[in-house]
Tab-separated table of C-alpha atoms in Angstrom:
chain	number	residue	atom	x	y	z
A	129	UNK	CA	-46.820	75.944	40.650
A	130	UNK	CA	-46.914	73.317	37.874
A	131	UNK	CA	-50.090	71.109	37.949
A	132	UNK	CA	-48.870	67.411	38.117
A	133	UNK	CA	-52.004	65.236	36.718
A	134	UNK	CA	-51.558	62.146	38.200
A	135	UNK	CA	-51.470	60.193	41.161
A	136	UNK	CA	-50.559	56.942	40.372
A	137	UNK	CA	-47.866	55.053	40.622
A	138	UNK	CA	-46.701	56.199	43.717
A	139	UNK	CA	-43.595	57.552	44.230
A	140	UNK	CA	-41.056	55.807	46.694
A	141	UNK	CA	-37.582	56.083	47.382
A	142	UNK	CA	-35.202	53.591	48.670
A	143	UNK	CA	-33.850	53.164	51.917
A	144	UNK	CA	-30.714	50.784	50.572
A	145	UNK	CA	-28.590	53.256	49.484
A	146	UNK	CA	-27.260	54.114	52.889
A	147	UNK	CA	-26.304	50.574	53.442
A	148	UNK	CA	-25.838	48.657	50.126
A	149	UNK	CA	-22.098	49.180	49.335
A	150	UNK	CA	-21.078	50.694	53.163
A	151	UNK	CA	-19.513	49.296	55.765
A	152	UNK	CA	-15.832	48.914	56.662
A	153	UNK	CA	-14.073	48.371	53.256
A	154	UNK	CA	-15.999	51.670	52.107
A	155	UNK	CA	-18.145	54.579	53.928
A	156	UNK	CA	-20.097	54.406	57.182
A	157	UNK	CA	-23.729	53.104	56.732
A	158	UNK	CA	-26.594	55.755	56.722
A	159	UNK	CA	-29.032	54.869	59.496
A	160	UNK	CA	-32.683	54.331	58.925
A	161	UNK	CA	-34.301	57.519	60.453
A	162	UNK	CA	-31.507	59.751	58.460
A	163	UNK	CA	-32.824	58.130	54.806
A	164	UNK	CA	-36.616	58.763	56.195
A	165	UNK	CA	-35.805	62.332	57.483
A	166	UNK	CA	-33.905	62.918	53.682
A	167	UNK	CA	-36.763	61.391	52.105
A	168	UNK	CA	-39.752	62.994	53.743
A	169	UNK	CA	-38.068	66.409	53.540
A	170	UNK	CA	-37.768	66.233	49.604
A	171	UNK	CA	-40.269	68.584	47.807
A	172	UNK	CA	-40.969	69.509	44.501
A	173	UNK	CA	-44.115	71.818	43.421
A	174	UNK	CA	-45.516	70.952	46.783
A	175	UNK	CA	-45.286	66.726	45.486
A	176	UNK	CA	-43.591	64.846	47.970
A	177	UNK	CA	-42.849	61.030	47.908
A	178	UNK	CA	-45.466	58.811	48.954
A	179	UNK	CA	-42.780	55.855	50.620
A	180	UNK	CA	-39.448	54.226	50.459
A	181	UNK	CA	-38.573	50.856	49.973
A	182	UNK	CA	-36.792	48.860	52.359
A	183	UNK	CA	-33.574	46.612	52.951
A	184	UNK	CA	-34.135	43.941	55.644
A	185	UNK	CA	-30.368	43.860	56.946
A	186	UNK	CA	-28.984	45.937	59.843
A	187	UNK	CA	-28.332	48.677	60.589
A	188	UNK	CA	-32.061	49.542	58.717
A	189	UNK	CA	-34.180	46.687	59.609
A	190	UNK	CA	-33.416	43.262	60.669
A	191	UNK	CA	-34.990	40.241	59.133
A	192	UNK	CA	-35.408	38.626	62.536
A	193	UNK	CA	-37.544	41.479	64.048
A	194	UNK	CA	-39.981	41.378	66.633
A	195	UNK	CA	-43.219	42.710	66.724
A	196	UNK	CA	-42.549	45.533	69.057
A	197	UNK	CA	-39.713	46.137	66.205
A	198	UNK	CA	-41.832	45.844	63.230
A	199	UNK	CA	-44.275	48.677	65.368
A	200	UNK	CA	-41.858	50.617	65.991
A	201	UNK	CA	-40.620	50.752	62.086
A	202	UNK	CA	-44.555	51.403	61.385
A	203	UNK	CA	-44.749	54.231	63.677
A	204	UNK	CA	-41.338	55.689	61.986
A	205	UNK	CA	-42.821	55.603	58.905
A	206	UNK	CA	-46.164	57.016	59.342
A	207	UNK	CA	-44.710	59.897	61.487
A	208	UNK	CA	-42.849	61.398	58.895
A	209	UNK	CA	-46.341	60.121	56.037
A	210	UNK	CA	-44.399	57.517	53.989
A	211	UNK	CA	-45.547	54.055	53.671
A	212	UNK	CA	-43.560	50.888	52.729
A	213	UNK	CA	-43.132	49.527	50.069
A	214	UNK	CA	-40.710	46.779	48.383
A	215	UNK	CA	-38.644	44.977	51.023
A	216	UNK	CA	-35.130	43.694	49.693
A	217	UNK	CA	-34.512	39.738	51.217
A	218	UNK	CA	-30.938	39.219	52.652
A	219	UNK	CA	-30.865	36.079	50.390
A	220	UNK	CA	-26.643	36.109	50.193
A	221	UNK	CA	-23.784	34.443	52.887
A	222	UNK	CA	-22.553	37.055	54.245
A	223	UNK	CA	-26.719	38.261	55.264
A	224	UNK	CA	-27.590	35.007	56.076
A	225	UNK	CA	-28.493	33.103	53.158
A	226	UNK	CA	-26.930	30.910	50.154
A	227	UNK	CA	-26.398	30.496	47.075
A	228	UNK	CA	-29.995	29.655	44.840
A	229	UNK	CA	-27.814	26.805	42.825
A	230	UNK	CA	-25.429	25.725	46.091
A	231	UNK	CA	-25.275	22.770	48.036
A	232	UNK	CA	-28.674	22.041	49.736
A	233	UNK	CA	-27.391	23.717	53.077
A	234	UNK	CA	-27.242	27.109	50.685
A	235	UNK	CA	-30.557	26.332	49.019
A	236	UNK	CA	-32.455	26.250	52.408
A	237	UNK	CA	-30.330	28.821	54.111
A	238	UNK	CA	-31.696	31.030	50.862
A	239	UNK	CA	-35.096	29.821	51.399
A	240	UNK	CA	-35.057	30.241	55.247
A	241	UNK	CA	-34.268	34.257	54.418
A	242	UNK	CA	-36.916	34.483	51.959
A	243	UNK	CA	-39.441	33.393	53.733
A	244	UNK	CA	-38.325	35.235	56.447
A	245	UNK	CA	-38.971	38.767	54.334
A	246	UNK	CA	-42.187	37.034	53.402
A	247	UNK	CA	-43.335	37.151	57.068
A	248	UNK	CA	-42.118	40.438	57.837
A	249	UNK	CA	-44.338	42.101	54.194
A	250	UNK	CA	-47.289	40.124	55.325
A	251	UNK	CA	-47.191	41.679	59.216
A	252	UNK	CA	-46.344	45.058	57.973
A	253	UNK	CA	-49.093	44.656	55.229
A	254	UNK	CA	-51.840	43.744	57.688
A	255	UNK	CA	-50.579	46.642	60.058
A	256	UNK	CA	-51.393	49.193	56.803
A	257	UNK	CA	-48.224	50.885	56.446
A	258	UNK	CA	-47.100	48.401	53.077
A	259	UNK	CA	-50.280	48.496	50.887
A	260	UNK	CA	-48.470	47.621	47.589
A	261	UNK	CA	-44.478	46.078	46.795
A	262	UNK	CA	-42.784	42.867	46.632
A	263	UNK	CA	-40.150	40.860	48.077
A	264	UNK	CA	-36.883	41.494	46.038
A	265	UNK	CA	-34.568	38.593	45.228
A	266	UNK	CA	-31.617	37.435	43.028
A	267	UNK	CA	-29.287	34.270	42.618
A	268	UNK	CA	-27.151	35.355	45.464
A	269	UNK	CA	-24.419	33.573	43.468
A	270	UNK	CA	-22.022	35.343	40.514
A	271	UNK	CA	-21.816	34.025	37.092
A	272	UNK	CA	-17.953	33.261	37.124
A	273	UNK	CA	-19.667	29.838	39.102
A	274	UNK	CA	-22.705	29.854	36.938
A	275	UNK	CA	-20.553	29.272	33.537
A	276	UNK	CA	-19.188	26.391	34.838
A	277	UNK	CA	-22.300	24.961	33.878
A	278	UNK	CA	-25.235	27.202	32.688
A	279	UNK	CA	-27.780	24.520	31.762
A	280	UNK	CA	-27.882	22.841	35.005
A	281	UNK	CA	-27.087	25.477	36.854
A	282	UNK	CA	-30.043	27.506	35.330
A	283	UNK	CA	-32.408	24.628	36.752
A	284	UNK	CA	-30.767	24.816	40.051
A	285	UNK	CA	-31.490	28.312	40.396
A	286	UNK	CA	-35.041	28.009	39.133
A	287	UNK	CA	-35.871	24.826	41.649
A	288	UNK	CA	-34.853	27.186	44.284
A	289	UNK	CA	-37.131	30.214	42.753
A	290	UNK	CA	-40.180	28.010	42.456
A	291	UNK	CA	-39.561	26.674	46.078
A	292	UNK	CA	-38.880	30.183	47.052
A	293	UNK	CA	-42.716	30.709	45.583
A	294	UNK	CA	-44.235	28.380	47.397
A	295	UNK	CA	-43.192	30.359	50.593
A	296	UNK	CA	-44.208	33.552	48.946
A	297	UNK	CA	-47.516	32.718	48.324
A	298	UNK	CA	-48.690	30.877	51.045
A	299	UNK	CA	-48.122	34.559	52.906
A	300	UNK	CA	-50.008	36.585	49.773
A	301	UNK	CA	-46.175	38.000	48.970
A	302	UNK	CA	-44.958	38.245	45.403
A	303	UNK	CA	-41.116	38.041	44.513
A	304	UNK	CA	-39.220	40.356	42.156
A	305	UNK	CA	-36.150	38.984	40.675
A	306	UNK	CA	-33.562	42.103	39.956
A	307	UNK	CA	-31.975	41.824	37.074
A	308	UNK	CA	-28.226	42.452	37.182
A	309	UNK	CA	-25.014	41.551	35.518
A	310	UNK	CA	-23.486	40.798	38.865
A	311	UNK	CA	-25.976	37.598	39.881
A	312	UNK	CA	-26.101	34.181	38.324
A	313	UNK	CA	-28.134	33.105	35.620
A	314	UNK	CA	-29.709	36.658	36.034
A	315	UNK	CA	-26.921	38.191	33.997
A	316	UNK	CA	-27.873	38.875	30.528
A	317	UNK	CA	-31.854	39.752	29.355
A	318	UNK	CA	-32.033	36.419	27.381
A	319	UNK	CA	-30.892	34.215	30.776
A	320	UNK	CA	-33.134	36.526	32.737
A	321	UNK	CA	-36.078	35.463	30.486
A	322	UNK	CA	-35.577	32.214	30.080
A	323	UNK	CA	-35.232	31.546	34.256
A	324	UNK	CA	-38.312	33.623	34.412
A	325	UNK	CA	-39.855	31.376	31.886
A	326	UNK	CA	-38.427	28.278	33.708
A	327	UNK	CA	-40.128	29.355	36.922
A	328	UNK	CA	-43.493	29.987	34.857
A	329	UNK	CA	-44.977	31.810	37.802
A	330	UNK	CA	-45.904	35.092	36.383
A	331	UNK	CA	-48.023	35.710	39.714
A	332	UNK	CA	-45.540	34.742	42.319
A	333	UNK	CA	-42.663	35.750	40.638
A	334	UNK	CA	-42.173	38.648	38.329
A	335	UNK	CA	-38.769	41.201	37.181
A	336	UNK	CA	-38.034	44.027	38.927
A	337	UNK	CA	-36.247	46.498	36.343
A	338	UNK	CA	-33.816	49.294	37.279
A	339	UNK	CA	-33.173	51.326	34.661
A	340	UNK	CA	-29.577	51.386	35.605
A	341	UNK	CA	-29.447	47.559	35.631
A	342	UNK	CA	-31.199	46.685	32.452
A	343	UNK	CA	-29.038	49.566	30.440
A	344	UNK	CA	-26.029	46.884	30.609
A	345	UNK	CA	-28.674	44.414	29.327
A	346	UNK	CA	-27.891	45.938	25.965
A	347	UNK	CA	-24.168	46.349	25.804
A	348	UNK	CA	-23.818	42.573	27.299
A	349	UNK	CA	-21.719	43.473	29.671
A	350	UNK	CA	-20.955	39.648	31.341
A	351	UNK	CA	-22.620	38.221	28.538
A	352	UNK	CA	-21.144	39.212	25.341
A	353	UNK	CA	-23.071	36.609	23.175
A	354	UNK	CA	-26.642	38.570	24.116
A	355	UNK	CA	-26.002	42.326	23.607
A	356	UNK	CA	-28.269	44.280	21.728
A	357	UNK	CA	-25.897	47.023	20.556
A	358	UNK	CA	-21.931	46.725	19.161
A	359	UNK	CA	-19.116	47.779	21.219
A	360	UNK	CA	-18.637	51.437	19.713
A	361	UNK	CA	-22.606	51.600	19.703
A	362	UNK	CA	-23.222	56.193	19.510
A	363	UNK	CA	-25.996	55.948	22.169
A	364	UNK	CA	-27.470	59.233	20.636
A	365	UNK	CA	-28.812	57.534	17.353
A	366	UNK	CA	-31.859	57.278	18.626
A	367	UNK	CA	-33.710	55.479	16.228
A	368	UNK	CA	-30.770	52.281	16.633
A	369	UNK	CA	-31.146	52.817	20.522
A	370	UNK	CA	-35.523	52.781	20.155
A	371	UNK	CA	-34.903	49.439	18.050
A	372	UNK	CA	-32.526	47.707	20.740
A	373	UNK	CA	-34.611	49.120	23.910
A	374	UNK	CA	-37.639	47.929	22.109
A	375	UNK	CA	-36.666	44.495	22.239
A	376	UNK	CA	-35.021	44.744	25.415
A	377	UNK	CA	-38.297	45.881	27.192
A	378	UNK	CA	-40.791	43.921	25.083
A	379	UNK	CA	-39.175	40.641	26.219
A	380	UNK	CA	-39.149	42.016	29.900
A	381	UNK	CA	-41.913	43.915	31.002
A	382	UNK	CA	-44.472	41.151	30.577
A	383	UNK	CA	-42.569	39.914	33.270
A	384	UNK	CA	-41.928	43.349	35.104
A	385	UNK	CA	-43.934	43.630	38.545
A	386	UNK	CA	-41.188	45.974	40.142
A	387	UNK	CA	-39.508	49.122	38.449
A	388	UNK	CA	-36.643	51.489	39.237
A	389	UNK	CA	-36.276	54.691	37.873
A	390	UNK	CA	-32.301	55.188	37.704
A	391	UNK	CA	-29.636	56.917	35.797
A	392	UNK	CA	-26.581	54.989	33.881
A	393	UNK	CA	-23.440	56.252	31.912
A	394	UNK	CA	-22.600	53.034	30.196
A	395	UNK	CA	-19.970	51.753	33.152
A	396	UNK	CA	-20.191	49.186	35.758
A	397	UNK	CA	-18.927	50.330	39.459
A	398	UNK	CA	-18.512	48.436	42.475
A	399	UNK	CA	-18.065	49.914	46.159
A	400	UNK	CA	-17.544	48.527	49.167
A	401	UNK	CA	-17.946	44.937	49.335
A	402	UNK	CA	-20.623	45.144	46.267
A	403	UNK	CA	-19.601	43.033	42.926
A	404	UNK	CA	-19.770	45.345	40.041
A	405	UNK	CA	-23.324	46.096	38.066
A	406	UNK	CA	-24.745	49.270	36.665
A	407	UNK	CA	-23.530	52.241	37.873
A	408	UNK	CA	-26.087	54.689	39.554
A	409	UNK	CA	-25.774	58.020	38.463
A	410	UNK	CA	-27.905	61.065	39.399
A	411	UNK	CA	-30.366	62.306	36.831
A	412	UNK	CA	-28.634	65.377	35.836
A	413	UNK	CA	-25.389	63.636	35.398
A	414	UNK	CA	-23.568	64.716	32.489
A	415	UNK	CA	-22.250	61.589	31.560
A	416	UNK	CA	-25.913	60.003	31.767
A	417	UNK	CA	-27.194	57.872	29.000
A	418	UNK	CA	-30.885	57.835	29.399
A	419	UNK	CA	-33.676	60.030	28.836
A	420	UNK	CA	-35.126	58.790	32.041
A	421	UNK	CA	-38.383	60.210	30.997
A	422	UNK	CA	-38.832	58.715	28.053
A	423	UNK	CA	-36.896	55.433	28.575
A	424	UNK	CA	-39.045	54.731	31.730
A	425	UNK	CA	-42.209	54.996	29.549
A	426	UNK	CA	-40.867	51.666	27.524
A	427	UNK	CA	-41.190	49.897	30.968
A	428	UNK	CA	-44.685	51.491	32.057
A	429	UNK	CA	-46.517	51.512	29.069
A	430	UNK	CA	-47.508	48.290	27.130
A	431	UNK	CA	-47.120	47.900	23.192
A	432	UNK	CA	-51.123	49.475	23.089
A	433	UNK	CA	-49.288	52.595	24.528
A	434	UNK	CA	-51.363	52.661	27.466
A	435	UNK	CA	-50.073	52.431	30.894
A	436	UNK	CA	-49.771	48.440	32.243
A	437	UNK	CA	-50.788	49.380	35.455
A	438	UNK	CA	-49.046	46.301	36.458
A	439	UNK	CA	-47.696	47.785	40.136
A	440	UNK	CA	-48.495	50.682	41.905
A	441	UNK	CA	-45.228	52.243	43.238
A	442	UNK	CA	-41.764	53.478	41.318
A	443	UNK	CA	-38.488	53.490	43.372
A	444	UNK	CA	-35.357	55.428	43.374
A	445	UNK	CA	-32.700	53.556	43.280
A	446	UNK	CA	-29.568	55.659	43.739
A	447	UNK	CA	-26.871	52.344	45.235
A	448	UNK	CA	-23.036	53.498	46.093
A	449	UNK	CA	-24.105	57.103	45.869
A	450	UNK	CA	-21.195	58.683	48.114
A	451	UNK	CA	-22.117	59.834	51.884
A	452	UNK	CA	-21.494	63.519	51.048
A	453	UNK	CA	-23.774	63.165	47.513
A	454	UNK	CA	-27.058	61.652	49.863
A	455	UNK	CA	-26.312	64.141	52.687
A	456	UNK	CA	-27.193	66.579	50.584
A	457	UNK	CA	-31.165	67.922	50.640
A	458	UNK	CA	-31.109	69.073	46.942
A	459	UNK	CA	-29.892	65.378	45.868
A	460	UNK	CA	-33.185	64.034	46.999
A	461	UNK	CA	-35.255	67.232	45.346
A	462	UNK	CA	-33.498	66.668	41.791
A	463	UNK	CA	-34.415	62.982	41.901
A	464	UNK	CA	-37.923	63.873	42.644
A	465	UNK	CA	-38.449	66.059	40.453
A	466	UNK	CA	-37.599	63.524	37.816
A	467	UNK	CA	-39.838	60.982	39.736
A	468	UNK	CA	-42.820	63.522	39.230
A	469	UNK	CA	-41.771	63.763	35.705
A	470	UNK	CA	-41.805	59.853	35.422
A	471	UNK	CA	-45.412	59.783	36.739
A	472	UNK	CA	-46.731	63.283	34.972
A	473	UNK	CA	-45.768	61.813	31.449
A	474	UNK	CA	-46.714	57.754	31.932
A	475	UNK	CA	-49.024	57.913	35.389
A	476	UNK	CA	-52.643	57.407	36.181
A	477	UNK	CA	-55.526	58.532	38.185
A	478	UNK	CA	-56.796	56.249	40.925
């Protein structure tokens, strides 16, 4: 048995996938106890993960819980020895909420769902199973609206972000704003700085990167004017793909409080009633473009080359995988492994 060295950050997986992209114009959702029983089973070198994150949207967990329901997803948890970790806010219409630079109807219907999620980490904090994680966010809105007008349209979204702080600090929450080519104003690294910068609440309100996600950063998919590589870029020149993912994740992880370890092939993909972002791919894919290893140390280690220590988990994020791919117990054991490998080559010891 291999001798893994760390044991920090934790390692979570996500819950989402068996929702995010189901439904009726695609495959049946994945319930709730089938992602923890698929979770908890995964083992690699006798390493197991230490949580999943969490989407707040039925048929997982619904933002207007109860207490007794909130328990009950405690006791779920801690029977199979996962905590909680990240909890995803249903911030769109068609979850309940609105768009961050809509009418003012949108704005608080956004707000209503975010502070919502806030209560929910705060009760699920203070019951022990969620000792670490943030509320995830985005515009809720797609950029075909945003160009209409990016200036003022950037401020809209940013009024609602620093409103949406308010609420997430006055219950000891901090938000993570997802950055992909699919939401408003969130859709290229430069925009995604610049609302961060906007919103100047590096406390309250910090990135979450998915390595999927932030991949398209560079090839500007949606936003042309800000890639970091040409259009026949040879992703295996390594030294031009170190010089654009340098910049990339220097002007990012100051911000990053969140992180994803993921797999990309350079496409976008949509499924189910999910606009189109970066496609999820599993580690081993063929067709994969990272080194997930060593591109995930660009996002945990500062420019000293020591680890930021900035959070304490790492998620999975494996959206639109197909039923039959997450049904399957060795999907969950190859993604661990490379979890492990994350943490073994960038980790800690707490």
């Amino acid at each position: 048995m291999m001798s893994h060295p760390h044991n920090f950050p934790k390692l979570h997986n996500a819950s989402w996938p068996g929702v995010v992209g189901k439904g009726p114009d695609s495959e049946p959702p994945i319930d709730l106890d089938t992602m923890l029983d698929l979770t908890a089973a995964a083992e690699v070198d006798g390493v197991k993960f230490d949580g999943t994150d969490v989407f707040l949207f039925d048929p997982h967990v619904n933002v207007d819980s109860s207490d007794d329901d909130l328990k009950a997803l405690t006791e779920k948890a801690a029977a199979r020895n996962l905590k909680l970790g990240s909890l995803v806010a249903p911030v769109w219409e068609p979850t309940g909420g609105g768009s961050a630079m809509g009418s003012d109807a949108e704005v608080e219907s956004f707000l209503t769902q975010v502070k919502k999620a806030c209560e929910i980490g705060q009760k699920l904090r203070e019951a022990g199973i969620r000792p670490y994680g943030g509320i995830r966010i985005d515009s809720a809105v797609g950029p075909g609206a945003w160009i209409e007008n990016p200036e003022e349209n950037q401020k809209k979204i940013a009024a609602t972000f620093n409103k949406a702080c308010d609420i997430a600090e006055a219950h000891g929450e901090v938000l993570v704003a997802e950055g992909e080519i699919c939401w408003a104003g969130m859709h290229s690294w430069k925009r995604m700085v610049e609302l961060l910068e906007m919103v100047n609440r590096p406390n309250v309100l910090g990135f979450q990167a998915d390595m999927a996600h932030t991949f398209l950063y560079l090839m500007g998919y949606n936003a042309p004017e800000d890639s970091l590589v040409p259009a026949d870029f040879d992703f295996k020149d390594e030294a031009a793909f170190d010089e654009a993912y340098t910049k990339l994740t220097d002007a990012l992880r100051p911000w990053t409080l969140d992180f994803h370890v993921a797999q990309n092939d350079g496409t976008v993909f949509g499924s189910g009633s999910h606009d189109k972002t970066g496609r999820h791919c599993l580690p081993d894919d063929p067709n994969g473009k990272l080194d997930i290893v060593k591109r995930a140390g660009y996002w945990l280690r500062g420019k000293d080359g020591e680890p930021t220590k900035k959070f304490k988990h790492i998620c999975w994020d494996g959206c639109m995988f197909s039923n039959e791919t997450m049904m399957k117990p060795e999907t969950w054991n190859s993604i661990l492994t490379s979890m492990v490998a994350v943490r073994d080559a960038h980790g800690w010891t707490e």
